[in-house]
mmCIF file of C-alpha atoms in Angstrom:
data_model
loop_
_atom_site.group_PDB
_atom_site.id
_atom_site.type_symbol
_atom_site.label_atom_id
_atom_site.label_comp_id
_atom_site.label_asym_id
_atom_site.label_seq_id
_atom_site.Cartn_x
_atom_site.Cartn_y
_atom_site.Cartn_z
ATOM 1 C CA MET A 294 -0.035 -0.174 0.092
ATOM 2 C CA SER A 295 1.679 3.145 -1.085
ATOM 3 C CA ARG A 296 0.761 6.635 0.558
ATOM 4 C CA THR A 297 -0.433 9.742 -1.597
ATOM 5 C CA ALA A 298 0.901 12.929 -1.121
ATOM 6 C CA GLN A 299 -2.551 13.412 1.061
ATOM 7 C CA GLU A 300 -1.972 10.667 3.161
ATOM 8 C CA LEU A 301 1.562 12.594 3.914
ATOM 9 C CA THR A 302 2.073 14.147 7.107
ATOM 10 C CA PRO A 303 1.941 17.486 6.206
ATOM 11 C CA PRO A 304 4.985 19.946 6.574
ATOM 12 C CA TRP A 305 3.353 22.528 8.677
ATOM 13 C CA LEU A 306 2.832 19.781 11.275
ATOM 14 C CA LEU A 307 6.051 18.471 11.401
ATOM 15 C CA THR A 308 7.450 22.033 11.629
ATOM 16 C CA ALA A 309 5.133 22.869 14.405
ATOM 17 C CA LEU A 310 6.252 19.857 16.007
ATOM 18 C CA GLY A 311 9.958 20.499 15.447
ATOM 19 C CA LEU A 312 9.325 23.852 17.250
ATOM 20 C CA ALA A 313 7.191 22.668 20.073
ATOM 21 C CA ALA A 314 9.868 20.047 20.645
ATOM 22 C CA THR A 315 12.977 22.379 20.831
ATOM 23 C CA ALA A 316 10.816 25.069 23.080
ATOM 24 C CA GLY A 317 10.077 22.048 25.105
ATOM 25 C CA ILE A 318 13.638 20.744 25.262
ATOM 26 C CA ALA A 319 14.881 24.452 25.882
ATOM 27 C CA ALA A 320 12.021 24.749 29.212
ATOM 28 C CA ALA A 321 13.772 21.413 30.185
ATOM 29 C CA CYS A 322 16.825 23.279 30.094
ATOM 30 C CA TRP A 323 15.645 26.571 32.156
ATOM 31 C CA THR A 324 13.916 24.318 34.670
ATOM 32 C CA ALA A 325 16.947 21.736 35.203
ATOM 33 C CA GLY A 326 18.605 25.001 36.760
ATOM 34 C CA HIS A 327 15.864 25.966 38.766
ATOM 35 C CA VAL A 328 15.835 21.959 40.187
ATOM 36 C CA HIS A 329 17.671 20.831 43.253
ATOM 37 C CA ALA A 330 17.651 17.095 43.381
ATOM 38 C CA ASP A 331 18.289 15.603 46.787
ATOM 39 C CA ALA A 332 20.733 12.531 46.490
ATOM 40 C CA SER A 333 17.776 10.189 46.735
ATOM 41 C CA LEU A 334 16.059 11.760 43.664
ATOM 42 C CA LEU A 335 19.396 12.032 41.929
ATOM 43 C CA THR A 336 19.938 8.393 42.252
ATOM 44 C CA VAL A 337 16.227 7.562 40.479
ATOM 45 C CA ALA A 338 16.819 9.638 38.002
ATOM 46 C CA ARG A 339 20.028 8.029 36.913
ATOM 47 C CA PHE A 340 18.508 5.115 36.744
ATOM 48 C CA PHE A 341 15.572 6.520 34.709
ATOM 49 C CA HIS A 342 17.800 8.210 32.688
ATOM 50 C CA VAL A 343 19.737 5.008 31.806
ATOM 51 C CA ALA A 344 16.475 3.031 30.860
ATOM 52 C CA PHE A 345 15.077 5.656 28.466
ATOM 53 C CA LEU A 346 18.337 5.406 26.943
ATOM 54 C CA VAL A 347 18.152 1.667 26.809
ATOM 55 C CA VAL A 348 14.823 1.811 25.147
ATOM 56 C CA GLY A 349 15.153 4.626 23.229
ATOM 57 C CA LEU A 350 18.357 4.199 21.548
ATOM 58 C CA GLY A 351 17.917 0.444 21.416
ATOM 59 C CA SER A 352 15.103 1.146 19.282
ATOM 60 C CA VAL A 353 16.797 3.342 17.013
ATOM 61 C CA LEU A 354 19.537 0.455 16.913
ATOM 62 C CA ALA A 355 17.042 -2.160 15.689
ATOM 63 C CA VAL A 356 15.352 0.082 12.662
ATOM 64 C CA ASP A 357 18.918 1.035 11.844
ATOM 65 C CA TRP A 358 20.122 -2.420 11.752
ATOM 66 C CA LEU A 359 17.303 -4.039 9.648
ATOM 67 C CA ALA A 360 18.197 -1.162 7.206
ATOM 68 C CA VAL A 361 21.222 -2.248 6.998
ATOM 69 C CA LEU A 362 20.211 -5.928 6.574
ATOM 70 C CA TRP A 363 18.055 -4.485 3.730
ATOM 71 C CA LEU A 364 21.077 -2.431 1.892
ATOM 72 C CA THR A 365 22.802 -6.031 1.677
ATOM 73 C CA GLY A 366 19.687 -7.772 0.533
ATOM 74 C CA ARG A 367 19.011 -9.836 3.874
ATOM 75 C CA ARG A 368 15.736 -8.259 4.407
ATOM 76 C CA PRO A 369 13.006 -6.548 2.409
ATOM 77 C CA LEU A 370 12.308 -2.850 2.570
ATOM 78 C CA ALA A 371 9.069 -3.638 4.071
ATOM 79 C CA ALA A 372 10.399 -5.441 7.283
ATOM 80 C CA VAL A 373 12.627 -2.102 7.608
ATOM 81 C CA LEU A 374 9.472 0.073 7.151
ATOM 82 C CA ASP A 375 7.261 -2.145 9.280
ATOM 83 C CA THR A 376 9.692 -2.230 12.289
ATOM 84 C CA ALA A 377 10.084 1.536 11.656
ATOM 85 C CA VAL A 378 6.613 2.008 12.177
ATOM 86 C CA ALA A 379 6.324 -0.034 14.863
ATOM 87 C CA LEU A 380 9.437 1.356 17.063
ATOM 88 C CA GLN A 381 8.171 4.957 16.457
ATOM 89 C CA THR A 382 6.590 5.080 20.403
ATOM 90 C CA PRO A 383 9.604 4.192 22.142
ATOM 91 C CA ILE A 384 12.330 5.608 20.024
ATOM 92 C CA TRP A 385 10.077 9.052 20.869
ATOM 93 C CA ALA A 386 9.304 7.890 24.482
ATOM 94 C CA GLY A 387 13.082 7.052 25.404
ATOM 95 C CA LEU A 388 14.180 10.482 23.975
ATOM 96 C CA GLY A 389 11.357 12.120 26.269
ATOM 97 C CA GLY A 390 11.758 10.150 29.101
ATOM 98 C CA LEU A 391 15.968 11.166 28.645
ATOM 99 C CA VAL A 392 14.888 15.211 28.218
ATOM 100 C CA VAL A 393 12.563 14.550 32.047
ATOM 101 C CA SER A 394 15.018 12.650 34.171
ATOM 102 C CA GLY A 395 17.911 14.875 32.534
ATOM 103 C CA LEU A 396 16.223 17.797 34.082
ATOM 104 C CA PHE A 397 17.326 16.003 37.983
ATOM 105 C CA LEU A 398 20.572 15.190 36.883
ATOM 106 C CA ARG A 399 22.265 18.740 37.750
ATOM 107 C CA PRO A 400 23.445 19.240 34.263
ATOM 108 C CA ASP A 401 25.860 22.091 33.852
ATOM 109 C CA LEU A 402 24.619 24.324 31.492
ATOM 110 C CA HIS A 403 27.629 26.544 31.458
ATOM 111 C CA SER A 404 29.457 24.023 30.465
ATOM 112 C CA PRO A 405 30.617 23.667 26.486
ATOM 113 C CA LEU A 406 30.427 20.066 26.281
ATOM 114 C CA THR A 407 26.627 19.928 28.064
ATOM 115 C CA LEU A 408 25.441 22.342 25.345
ATOM 116 C CA VAL A 409 27.175 20.182 22.622
ATOM 117 C CA LYS A 410 24.950 17.046 24.010
ATOM 118 C CA LEU A 411 21.805 19.728 24.130
ATOM 119 C CA GLY A 412 22.549 20.579 20.667
ATOM 120 C CA LEU A 413 22.589 17.028 19.475
ATOM 121 C CA VAL A 414 19.599 16.331 21.625
ATOM 122 C CA VAL A 415 17.989 19.046 19.138
ATOM 123 C CA ALA A 416 19.401 17.538 16.144
ATOM 124 C CA VAL A 417 18.323 13.874 17.202
ATOM 125 C CA THR A 418 14.610 15.171 17.744
ATOM 126 C CA LEU A 419 14.339 17.210 14.934
ATOM 127 C CA ASN A 420 16.174 14.397 12.434
ATOM 128 C CA GLY A 421 13.458 12.305 13.675
ATOM 129 C CA LEU A 422 10.651 14.129 12.341
ATOM 130 C CA TRP A 423 12.340 14.269 8.868
ATOM 131 C CA ALA A 424 13.026 10.441 9.641
ATOM 132 C CA HIS A 425 9.474 9.923 10.124
ATOM 133 C CA ARG A 426 8.563 11.835 6.732
ATOM 134 C CA LEU A 427 11.456 9.683 4.472
ATOM 135 C CA GLY A 428 9.671 7.050 5.886
ATOM 136 C CA GLN A 429 6.626 7.655 4.623
ATOM 137 C CA LEU A 430 7.898 8.441 1.327
ATOM 138 C CA LEU A 431 9.793 5.055 1.209
ATOM 139 C CA GLU A 432 6.349 3.355 1.365
ATOM 140 C CA SER A 433 6.099 3.990 -1.731
ATOM 141 C CA HIS A 434 9.025 2.003 -2.454
ATOM 142 C CA ARG A 435 7.863 -0.689 -0.344
ATOM 143 C CA THR A 436 8.164 -3.305 -3.179
ATOM 144 C CA GLY A 437 10.319 -1.632 -5.677
ATOM 145 C CA THR A 438 13.853 0.370 -6.416
ATOM 146 C CA VAL A 439 14.414 3.325 -4.011
ATOM 147 C CA PRO A 440 15.394 6.549 -5.817
ATOM 148 C CA ARG A 441 19.127 6.917 -5.042
ATOM 149 C CA ARG A 442 18.220 10.498 -3.934
ATOM 150 C CA LEU A 443 15.746 9.193 -1.335
ATOM 151 C CA LEU A 444 18.266 6.731 -0.559
ATOM 152 C CA VAL A 445 20.735 9.236 0.385
ATOM 153 C CA ARG A 446 18.630 11.193 2.267
ATOM 154 C CA SER A 447 17.754 8.426 4.675
ATOM 155 C CA GLY A 448 21.289 7.394 4.627
ATOM 156 C CA LEU A 449 22.015 10.927 5.889
ATOM 157 C CA ALA A 450 19.517 10.726 8.115
ATOM 158 C CA ALA A 451 20.411 7.581 10.117
ATOM 159 C CA THR A 452 23.671 9.142 10.257
ATOM 160 C CA VAL A 453 22.655 12.024 11.861
ATOM 161 C CA SER A 454 20.594 9.734 14.122
ATOM 162 C CA GLN A 455 23.734 7.573 15.403
ATOM 163 C CA THR A 456 26.195 10.623 15.872
ATOM 164 C CA GLY A 457 23.447 12.310 17.570
ATOM 165 C CA TRP A 458 22.533 9.597 19.777
ATOM 166 C CA TRP A 459 26.113 8.032 20.640
ATOM 167 C CA GLY A 460 27.579 11.297 20.798
ATOM 168 C CA ALA A 461 25.159 12.347 23.589
ATOM 169 C CA CYS A 462 25.932 9.278 25.612
ATOM 170 C CA LEU A 463 29.600 9.645 25.144
ATOM 171 C CA ILE A 464 29.141 13.095 26.496
ATOM 172 C CA GLY A 465 26.517 12.128 29.565
ATOM 173 C CA PHE A 466 29.346 9.864 30.222
ATOM 174 C CA LEU A 467 31.993 11.978 30.226
ATOM 175 C CA ASN A 468 29.756 14.548 32.593
ATOM 176 C CA SER A 469 29.160 11.718 34.477
ATOM 177 C CA GLN A 470 32.954 11.019 35.040
ATOM 178 C CA GLY A 471 33.355 14.609 36.003
ATOM 179 C CA ALA A 472 35.508 15.535 32.786
#
């Protein structure tokens, strides 16, 4: 089943979601500067931060792994698309949970490294909306050949996703070590 132009998520809605998500992340940063978690809450927040990381990044890795299998001819594109649709909720829940649990982790908003991490979180968020759109465009090629331009755009989205998620993980790890 292919999608027509009328079935695609409207660009204005993706733009509005991107603006709302960016504003939400900015609000979370502001709130983090005003939240003073005690040791117990900090411990709980760390646990949930890791749990949300497992859910979000694990789901992203599953989709990207199936995409690699498709590119090597070992899985059909339909499997990648079906998995991507099925894992959208855990991906977004993981990302949102990371932002919320991060409120309580005492982020140093004056640290250049932390600011890079926040930039990566925004990039992953906006890229996720773009990837959603690319997935919708790929639907019309479910059983056929994917145009080169769409394939390149999808590869770029996957690269931004992996770079953003792993970069934020690395910076979070370094920050937790006092680096």
